[in-house]
Structure formats: structure tokens, C-alpha cells
Amino acid sequence: MYIDGRREESHRGAWLPVYDPSTEEVIAEVPDAGADDIDCAVQAAVAAFESGPWPQTTAQDRGRLLFKMAERIRAHAPVLAELESRNCGKPIVEAEYDINDAATCFEYYGGMATKVLGHVNPVPDNALSFTLREPVGVAGQIIPWNYPLLMAAWKLAPALAAGCTCVLKPAEQTPLTALEIAGWFEEVGFPPGVVNVVTGFGESAGAPLVAHPGVNKIAFTGSGAVGKLIVKSAADTVKRVTLELGGKSPNIFFADADFEAAIDGALFGVFINQGEVCSAGSRILVERSIYSKFVEAMVEKSKRIRLGAPLDRETKMGPLVSKDQYDRARQYQELGKSEARLVAGGGRPVGQPIGYYVEPTIFADVDNSARIAREEIFGPVAAVIPFEGEAAAIRIANDSPYGLAAAVWSRDIFRAFRVVKAIRAGIVWVNHMQPTYVEAPWGGYKQSGFGRELGPWGIEEYLETKHVYVNLNEQPIGWY
């Protein structure tokens, strides 16, 4: 691990294996942290926040350090992309995009560091009232396994721009890129203790991080079930919490949509990154008049999706990240066969004897009450749901405990915007699916979490507001 500028084993000497999901082989072992290790990391972050050079580092210099980190990531992008691809199973071409986006995130917040502004507040008195924006303190950051380095960047970059210190816990399945870059922070100029990376399981490392009284804020991306546990635990110390949780995003296709673009959008929305995407458009709502043709076209085009080794540049879908996730997806494939009509996939691909591979799977004639339409699968399983009319599409789309993202496909701009306004989701795309930019906010409604990442909203989550009142009246209060 990386704690207070040093590489550390766990106090108890425990290790956990890291797998290549395409071969099921162990490719690394990393420390299995416990509460003692978390305490060391938090104490280092507290000390770095309260004393030493970091509190005196100017916003300009914080920005410069983030730019240097972005340069370092870009310079080592091929190595990082290969490591990410091998560790989590995503196709190498996708991993290359992710590493580039991670560098871009550090660059964006390098610029944002000098854009943190207070306000002067007009008050009815002979006084000056103004606000200061100050870092919240020590940030505990827990990231998922589907976009390991990118999710680390989404959390580290705004926190560091704000002046916080960080304890980052990557997912136990995919810690390798976070550990790879951990020492780079000190190399580019961050003081020891500002960034700490601890590895381990959620129960033994994540839970102590959330409960630790020295942590001022928790940022978590992951499942809704774990998010609920985090909120309950953080309440004991009244921590600030931001959550980016699951989704069951509706991808809505009206009859007047560009048909070929729509088919691409339906498949891309649910099968990119093996379907291991919180915003996956896994509920595909199709207007009845084009429904049969749409399903047939989806099925035919899905046959072209090439499954293969993650490092093969022709691969379009790799293995799922772990045995647990593979078993989960397979269970939903079997469940779907009892709930709807299987039209594509539905099992393990032929010719893949090893690795956690599942076929891209499409179920048609799905009712929105079915489990495959309501529960987050986090795998390449699509539920196609017919609808008749705009009102029905909105009703079905909003009939979900989640509200992360949605997409609307139509050439009728008036209808598209009516639907945009009616959808209860934090992100709504029109005639596209999944474009994500560091400049724009990311987060959801309902059980998809609260708070926002990216853009100016991302740094706001790491800032406190302090009101300062300066009396300019020389007369005493005169109350007594």
C-alpha cells in the first residue's frame, strides 16, 4: 500500500490475490488491510492536512501539481492501459480511452484549483460580510472495479484541487493501477500523507474508513446496498457523504428515430464495458410500431460483437471482472428465461473454456415489473420493453427505484425535450448514449445516490463554506 509516502504491508501480514479475469490466473498479490492500516493512513492524512507544507500550498501550486500528475499519466498511458485491461478484463482500446480521460480529469481540476470563489454578502449594517470556501478536510474515497483509474481520478483530482487530503481504497478486485500511480504523487511534488492508497475488502478496510472519526467526508461509487450501509455508518460521526450508486437506465426509442443510429445506441448503451456500467441503458424501451423490426436488428447486429482476450485490439467485449460477477450475470440470464423471451445469447460463449465470459444477452417482450427490468445486473443483459405513446414511455421509464441516467431517441425535438423534462434522472442524453465529459455533472436521483461529481459540482463536494463578519461600526453594541 502507499501510506504517508511509504510502501507498506498490512499490519497483520495478510495478502489478497488479484486475478486476470480472462485466464482466471492470479497476476498479483496486494496487502489485505485492516482497521490498524486504515488508522495509519487516516492519521497520515490528518497530519498532512493540519501541518506541514500542504496547508500553505497555494491554489496555483495545487493546480500545477495536478497538471504534472496528468502529464505523468499520459507519459505512461500504454503501461497503465495494459495493466487496467489485464486486471479488470475490459478491451484494451476501451482501457486506453479511460486512461486518457483520467489524465484529462487531473488537467481539468488543475485549472479549477484557482477558480474557487467566495462571495461578498450585502447586509443591512455598517459591516463587511463575506464567505470563504475551505477544504472539507480528510476525504475517504472508495471506488469501484469497473473503471478503476478513472474513478480514482474523479475523486482524487477535485479533492486535491480543493486542498483536501485523501485516503483512497480501490476495489479489492482491481487495485493495480491505483497502486501503480500512488507513488507518483510524491514524485511530482505532493507532500507525504496527502494521498494514501490502501487495499483490502469492504468489510475489513472500507468499513473502518467510513467509521473513522478522523475522516471528514466519504465519497463512494458502488452498489446501492453498500451505499445504504455507508450512510448509516457515516451518521455516527456526521460525515459529509456523496454517493454514486446503481442504475437501471431507460434507453427510449421512438418510431421517428434514426433507425441505424438507434440500433447502435441500444447495443452500445448496454454492452459497452461488458455491461459493467452504472449508467448502462439496460432497459430498452421501443415504440410498438417499430418494435419487431428493432428487436430483429438488435439481434442481428449483436452477433457481430467480438468476444475475446482483453489485449486483442479487435475484441469488443472481454470477460466480467470476477467469478462473483460472472455467477451473478449467469443467474440473471437463467432468471430472464423464465420472465421473458430470449432472443440472443443467454449463456457462456462457445469456444471460451476459461475466463469469466458471458454472451451479450437480449430478452424481448419484457414487462417492467420483471426482475431483469428492475434489478441492476451489471452485466451484458438487455431487457427490451415495448410501449405505445409518449405518456407510456415516460411512465415506464420513471417506474424504477433508480434515477441515474436515461436516453431519448427521436427526430422530434419538441417531443424529445418534453421527455427530457419528465424523466426523473440526473443525466439524460438525446440521440446518444453514454457520452461523459469532465466538464458536466455526474450523479443521480432516487436510489442512484446524491451529490455530483465532475465539473464545478465535483469540487463543491470537497469544500466548506465559512461566513466571516467584520464590524465596521466603532460604536459599542450598547445592549446592556
PDB file of N, CA and C in Angstrom, residues 22 76-100 147 177 272-274 306-319 357:
ATOM      1  N   SER A  22      -9.628 -12.947 -17.632  1.00  0.00           N
ATOM      2  CA  SER A  22      -9.669 -13.663 -18.917  1.00  0.00           C
ATOM      3  C   SER A  22      -9.020 -15.032 -18.830  1.00  0.00           C
ATOM      4  N   HIS A  76       2.783   7.517 -19.305  1.00  0.00           N
ATOM      5  CA  HIS A  76       2.776   6.087 -19.006  1.00  0.00           C
ATOM      6  C   HIS A  76       1.454   5.429 -19.416  1.00  0.00           C
ATOM      7  N   ALA A  77       0.731   6.063 -20.315  1.00  0.00           N
ATOM      8  CA  ALA A  77      -0.595   5.565 -20.692  1.00  0.00           C
ATOM      9  C   ALA A  77      -0.584   4.133 -21.218  1.00  0.00           C
ATOM     10  N   PRO A  78       0.360   3.742 -22.083  1.00  0.00           N
ATOM     11  CA  PRO A  78       0.329   2.349 -22.577  1.00  0.00           C
ATOM     12  C   PRO A  78       0.451   1.318 -21.463  1.00  0.00           C
ATOM     13  N   VAL A  79       1.336   1.571 -20.510  1.00  0.00           N
ATOM     14  CA  VAL A  79       1.513   0.634 -19.394  1.00  0.00           C
ATOM     15  C   VAL A  79       0.254   0.586 -18.530  1.00  0.00           C
ATOM     16  N   LEU A  80      -0.301   1.753 -18.226  1.00  0.00           N
ATOM     17  CA  LEU A  80      -1.500   1.800 -17.397  1.00  0.00           C
ATOM     18  C   LEU A  80      -2.680   1.134 -18.077  1.00  0.00           C
ATOM     19  N   ALA A  81      -2.834   1.354 -19.381  1.00  0.00           N
ATOM     20  CA  ALA A  81      -3.954   0.747 -20.110  1.00  0.00           C
ATOM     21  C   ALA A  81      -3.826  -0.771 -20.116  1.00  0.00           C
ATOM     22  N   GLU A  82      -2.630  -1.275 -20.332  1.00  0.00           N
ATOM     23  CA  GLU A  82      -2.449  -2.728 -20.330  1.00  0.00           C
ATOM     24  C   GLU A  82      -2.727  -3.305 -18.941  1.00  0.00           C
ATOM     25  N   LEU A  83      -2.243  -2.638 -17.919  1.00  0.00           N
ATOM     26  CA  LEU A  83      -2.473  -3.105 -16.549  1.00  0.00           C
ATOM     27  C   LEU A  83      -3.963  -3.116 -16.229  1.00  0.00           C
ATOM     28  N   GLU A  84      -4.652  -2.063 -16.613  1.00  0.00           N
ATOM     29  CA  GLU A  84      -6.100  -1.971 -16.380  1.00  0.00           C
ATOM     30  C   GLU A  84      -6.840  -3.058 -17.143  1.00  0.00           C
ATOM     31  N   SER A  85      -6.466  -3.260 -18.384  1.00  0.00           N
ATOM     32  CA  SER A  85      -7.123  -4.264 -19.217  1.00  0.00           C
ATOM     33  C   SER A  85      -6.942  -5.659 -18.634  1.00  0.00           C
ATOM     34  N   ARG A  86      -5.733  -5.973 -18.212  1.00  0.00           N
ATOM     35  CA  ARG A  86      -5.457  -7.298 -17.636  1.00  0.00           C
ATOM     36  C   ARG A  86      -6.171  -7.487 -16.305  1.00  0.00           C
ATOM     37  N   ASN A  87      -6.277  -6.419 -15.512  1.00  0.00           N
ATOM     38  CA  ASN A  87      -6.835  -6.538 -14.171  1.00  0.00           C
ATOM     39  C   ASN A  87      -8.357  -6.636 -14.174  1.00  0.00           C
ATOM     40  N   CYS A  88      -9.034  -5.841 -15.028  1.00  0.00           N
ATOM     41  CA  CYS A  88     -10.498  -5.854 -14.951  1.00  0.00           C
ATOM     42  C   CYS A  88     -11.168  -6.461 -16.177  1.00  0.00           C
ATOM     43  N   GLY A  89     -10.397  -6.838 -17.218  1.00  0.00           N
ATOM     44  CA  GLY A  89     -10.966  -7.573 -18.335  1.00  0.00           C
ATOM     45  C   GLY A  89     -11.522  -6.738 -19.457  1.00  0.00           C
ATOM     46  N   LYS A  90     -11.448  -5.412 -19.343  1.00  0.00           N
ATOM     47  CA  LYS A  90     -12.027  -4.592 -20.408  1.00  0.00           C
ATOM     48  C   LYS A  90     -11.117  -4.593 -21.628  1.00  0.00           C
ATOM     49  N   PRO A  91     -11.686  -4.462 -22.825  1.00  0.00           N
ATOM     50  CA  PRO A  91     -10.873  -4.414 -24.048  1.00  0.00           C
ATOM     51  C   PRO A  91      -9.843  -3.296 -23.975  1.00  0.00           C
ATOM     52  N   ILE A  92      -8.664  -3.555 -24.496  1.00  0.00           N
ATOM     53  CA  ILE A  92      -7.545  -2.627 -24.392  1.00  0.00           C
ATOM     54  C   ILE A  92      -7.877  -1.270 -25.000  1.00  0.00           C
ATOM     55  N   VAL A  93      -8.642  -1.253 -26.077  1.00  0.00           N
ATOM     56  CA  VAL A  93      -8.986   0.031 -26.715  1.00  0.00           C
ATOM     57  C   VAL A  93      -9.831   0.873 -25.761  1.00  0.00           C
ATOM     58  N   GLU A  94     -10.765   0.236 -25.063  1.00  0.00           N
ATOM     59  CA  GLU A  94     -11.556   0.964 -24.074  1.00  0.00           C
ATOM     60  C   GLU A  94     -10.672   1.453 -22.926  1.00  0.00           C
ATOM     61  N   ALA A  95      -9.739   0.610 -22.503  1.00  0.00           N
ATOM     62  CA  ALA A  95      -8.847   0.999 -21.405  1.00  0.00           C
ATOM     63  C   ALA A  95      -8.016   2.216 -21.783  1.00  0.00           C
ATOM     64  N   GLU A  96      -7.589   2.290 -23.032  1.00  0.00           N
ATOM     65  CA  GLU A  96      -6.813   3.446 -23.491  1.00  0.00           C
ATOM     66  C   GLU A  96      -7.634   4.727 -23.394  1.00  0.00           C
ATOM     67  N   TYR A  97      -8.912   4.652 -23.764  1.00  0.00           N
ATOM     68  CA  TYR A  97      -9.788   5.823 -23.606  1.00  0.00           C
ATOM     69  C   TYR A  97      -9.894   6.211 -22.130  1.00  0.00           C
ATOM     70  N   ASP A  98     -10.029   5.218 -21.264  1.00  0.00           N
ATOM     71  CA  ASP A  98     -10.188   5.505 -19.836  1.00  0.00           C
ATOM     72  C   ASP A  98      -8.964   6.208 -19.263  1.00  0.00           C
ATOM     73  N   ILE A  99      -7.774   5.746 -19.645  1.00  0.00           N
ATOM     74  CA  ILE A  99      -6.554   6.367 -19.112  1.00  0.00           C
ATOM     75  C   ILE A  99      -6.441   7.804 -19.601  1.00  0.00           C
ATOM     76  N   ASN A 100      -6.776   8.044 -20.847  1.00  0.00           N
ATOM     77  CA  ASN A 100      -6.768   9.410 -21.373  1.00  0.00           C
ATOM     78  C   ASN A 100      -7.758  10.287 -20.605  1.00  0.00           C
ATOM     79  N   TYR A 147     -14.242   0.960 -13.638  1.00  0.00           N
ATOM     80  CA  TYR A 147     -13.364   1.968 -14.249  1.00  0.00           C
ATOM     81  C   TYR A 147     -12.333   2.370 -13.194  1.00  0.00           C
ATOM     82  N   THR A 177      -3.872  -0.365 -10.882  1.00  0.00           N
ATOM     83  CA  THR A 177      -3.489   0.942 -11.433  1.00  0.00           C
ATOM     84  C   THR A 177      -3.422   2.007 -10.348  1.00  0.00           C
ATOM     85  N   ILE A 272     -21.341  -1.921 -23.814  1.00  0.00           N
ATOM     86  CA  ILE A 272     -20.013  -1.341 -23.630  1.00  0.00           C
ATOM     87  C   ILE A 272     -19.480  -1.744 -22.260  1.00  0.00           C
ATOM     88  N   ASN A 273     -18.178  -2.004 -22.178  1.00  0.00           N
ATOM     89  CA  ASN A 273     -17.535  -2.405 -20.923  1.00  0.00           C
ATOM     90  C   ASN A 273     -18.209  -3.633 -20.309  1.00  0.00           C
ATOM     91  N   GLN A 274     -18.646  -4.562 -21.185  1.00  0.00           N
ATOM     92  CA  GLN A 274     -19.302  -5.801 -20.755  1.00  0.00           C
ATOM     93  C   GLN A 274     -20.595  -5.562 -19.975  1.00  0.00           C
ATOM     94  N   ARG A 306     -17.571  -8.989 -30.961  1.00  0.00           N
ATOM     95  CA  ARG A 306     -16.496  -9.972 -30.843  1.00  0.00           C
ATOM     96  C   ARG A 306     -16.027 -10.090 -29.402  1.00  0.00           C
ATOM     97  N   LEU A 307     -16.214 -11.282 -28.832  1.00  0.00           N
ATOM     98  CA  LEU A 307     -15.672 -11.579 -27.514  1.00  0.00           C
ATOM     99  C   LEU A 307     -14.265 -12.137 -27.683  1.00  0.00           C
ATOM    100  N   GLY A 308     -13.389 -11.765 -26.755  1.00  0.00           N
ATOM    101  CA  GLY A 308     -12.034 -12.275 -26.872  1.00  0.00           C
ATOM    102  C   GLY A 308     -11.134 -11.789 -25.768  1.00  0.00           C
ATOM    103  N   ALA A 309      -9.850 -12.019 -25.951  1.00  0.00           N
ATOM    104  CA  ALA A 309      -8.856 -11.615 -24.967  1.00  0.00           C
ATOM    105  C   ALA A 309      -8.829 -10.094 -24.846  1.00  0.00           C
ATOM    106  N   PRO A 310      -8.764  -9.569 -23.642  1.00  0.00           N
ATOM    107  CA  PRO A 310      -8.793  -8.114 -23.468  1.00  0.00           C
ATOM    108  C   PRO A 310      -7.691  -7.374 -24.219  1.00  0.00           C
ATOM    109  N   LEU A 311      -6.518  -7.972 -24.365  1.00  0.00           N
ATOM    110  CA  LEU A 311      -5.410  -7.271 -25.017  1.00  0.00           C
ATOM    111  C   LEU A 311      -5.440  -7.390 -26.537  1.00  0.00           C
ATOM    112  N   ASP A 312      -6.390  -8.126 -27.086  1.00  0.00           N
ATOM    113  CA  ASP A 312      -6.581  -8.197 -28.540  1.00  0.00           C
ATOM    114  C   ASP A 312      -7.318  -6.934 -28.978  1.00  0.00           C
ATOM    115  N   ARG A 313      -6.750  -6.176 -29.875  1.00  0.00           N
ATOM    116  CA  ARG A 313      -7.331  -4.889 -30.258  1.00  0.00           C
ATOM    117  C   ARG A 313      -8.628  -5.044 -31.046  1.00  0.00           C
ATOM    118  N   GLU A 314      -8.950  -6.235 -31.502  1.00  0.00           N
ATOM    119  CA  GLU A 314     -10.213  -6.459 -32.199  1.00  0.00           C
ATOM    120  C   GLU A 314     -11.340  -6.841 -31.233  1.00  0.00           C
ATOM    121  N   THR A 315     -11.014  -7.109 -30.001  1.00  0.00           N
ATOM    122  CA  THR A 315     -12.020  -7.515 -29.015  1.00  0.00           C
ATOM    123  C   THR A 315     -12.965  -6.350 -28.707  1.00  0.00           C
ATOM    124  N   LYS A 316     -14.255  -6.645 -28.712  1.00  0.00           N
ATOM    125  CA  LYS A 316     -15.267  -5.652 -28.355  1.00  0.00           C
ATOM    126  C   LYS A 316     -15.903  -5.935 -27.003  1.00  0.00           C
ATOM    127  N   MET A 317     -15.741  -7.153 -26.500  1.00  0.00           N
ATOM    128  CA  MET A 317     -16.259  -7.487 -25.181  1.00  0.00           C
ATOM    129  C   MET A 317     -15.331  -8.500 -24.538  1.00  0.00           C
ATOM    130  N   GLY A 318     -14.853  -8.169 -23.338  1.00  0.00           N
ATOM    131  CA  GLY A 318     -13.986  -9.069 -22.598  1.00  0.00           C
ATOM    132  C   GLY A 318     -14.764  -9.825 -21.538  1.00  0.00           C
ATOM    133  N   PRO A 319     -14.062 -10.430 -20.600  1.00  0.00           N
ATOM    134  CA  PRO A 319     -14.725 -11.154 -19.515  1.00  0.00           C
ATOM    135  C   PRO A 319     -15.262 -10.196 -18.466  1.00  0.00           C
ATOM    136  N   TYR A 357     -16.370 -15.145 -19.064  1.00  0.00           N
ATOM    137  CA  TYR A 357     -17.085 -14.612 -20.223  1.00  0.00           C
ATOM    138  C   TYR A 357     -18.553 -15.003 -20.183  1.00  0.00           C
TER     139      TYR A 357
END
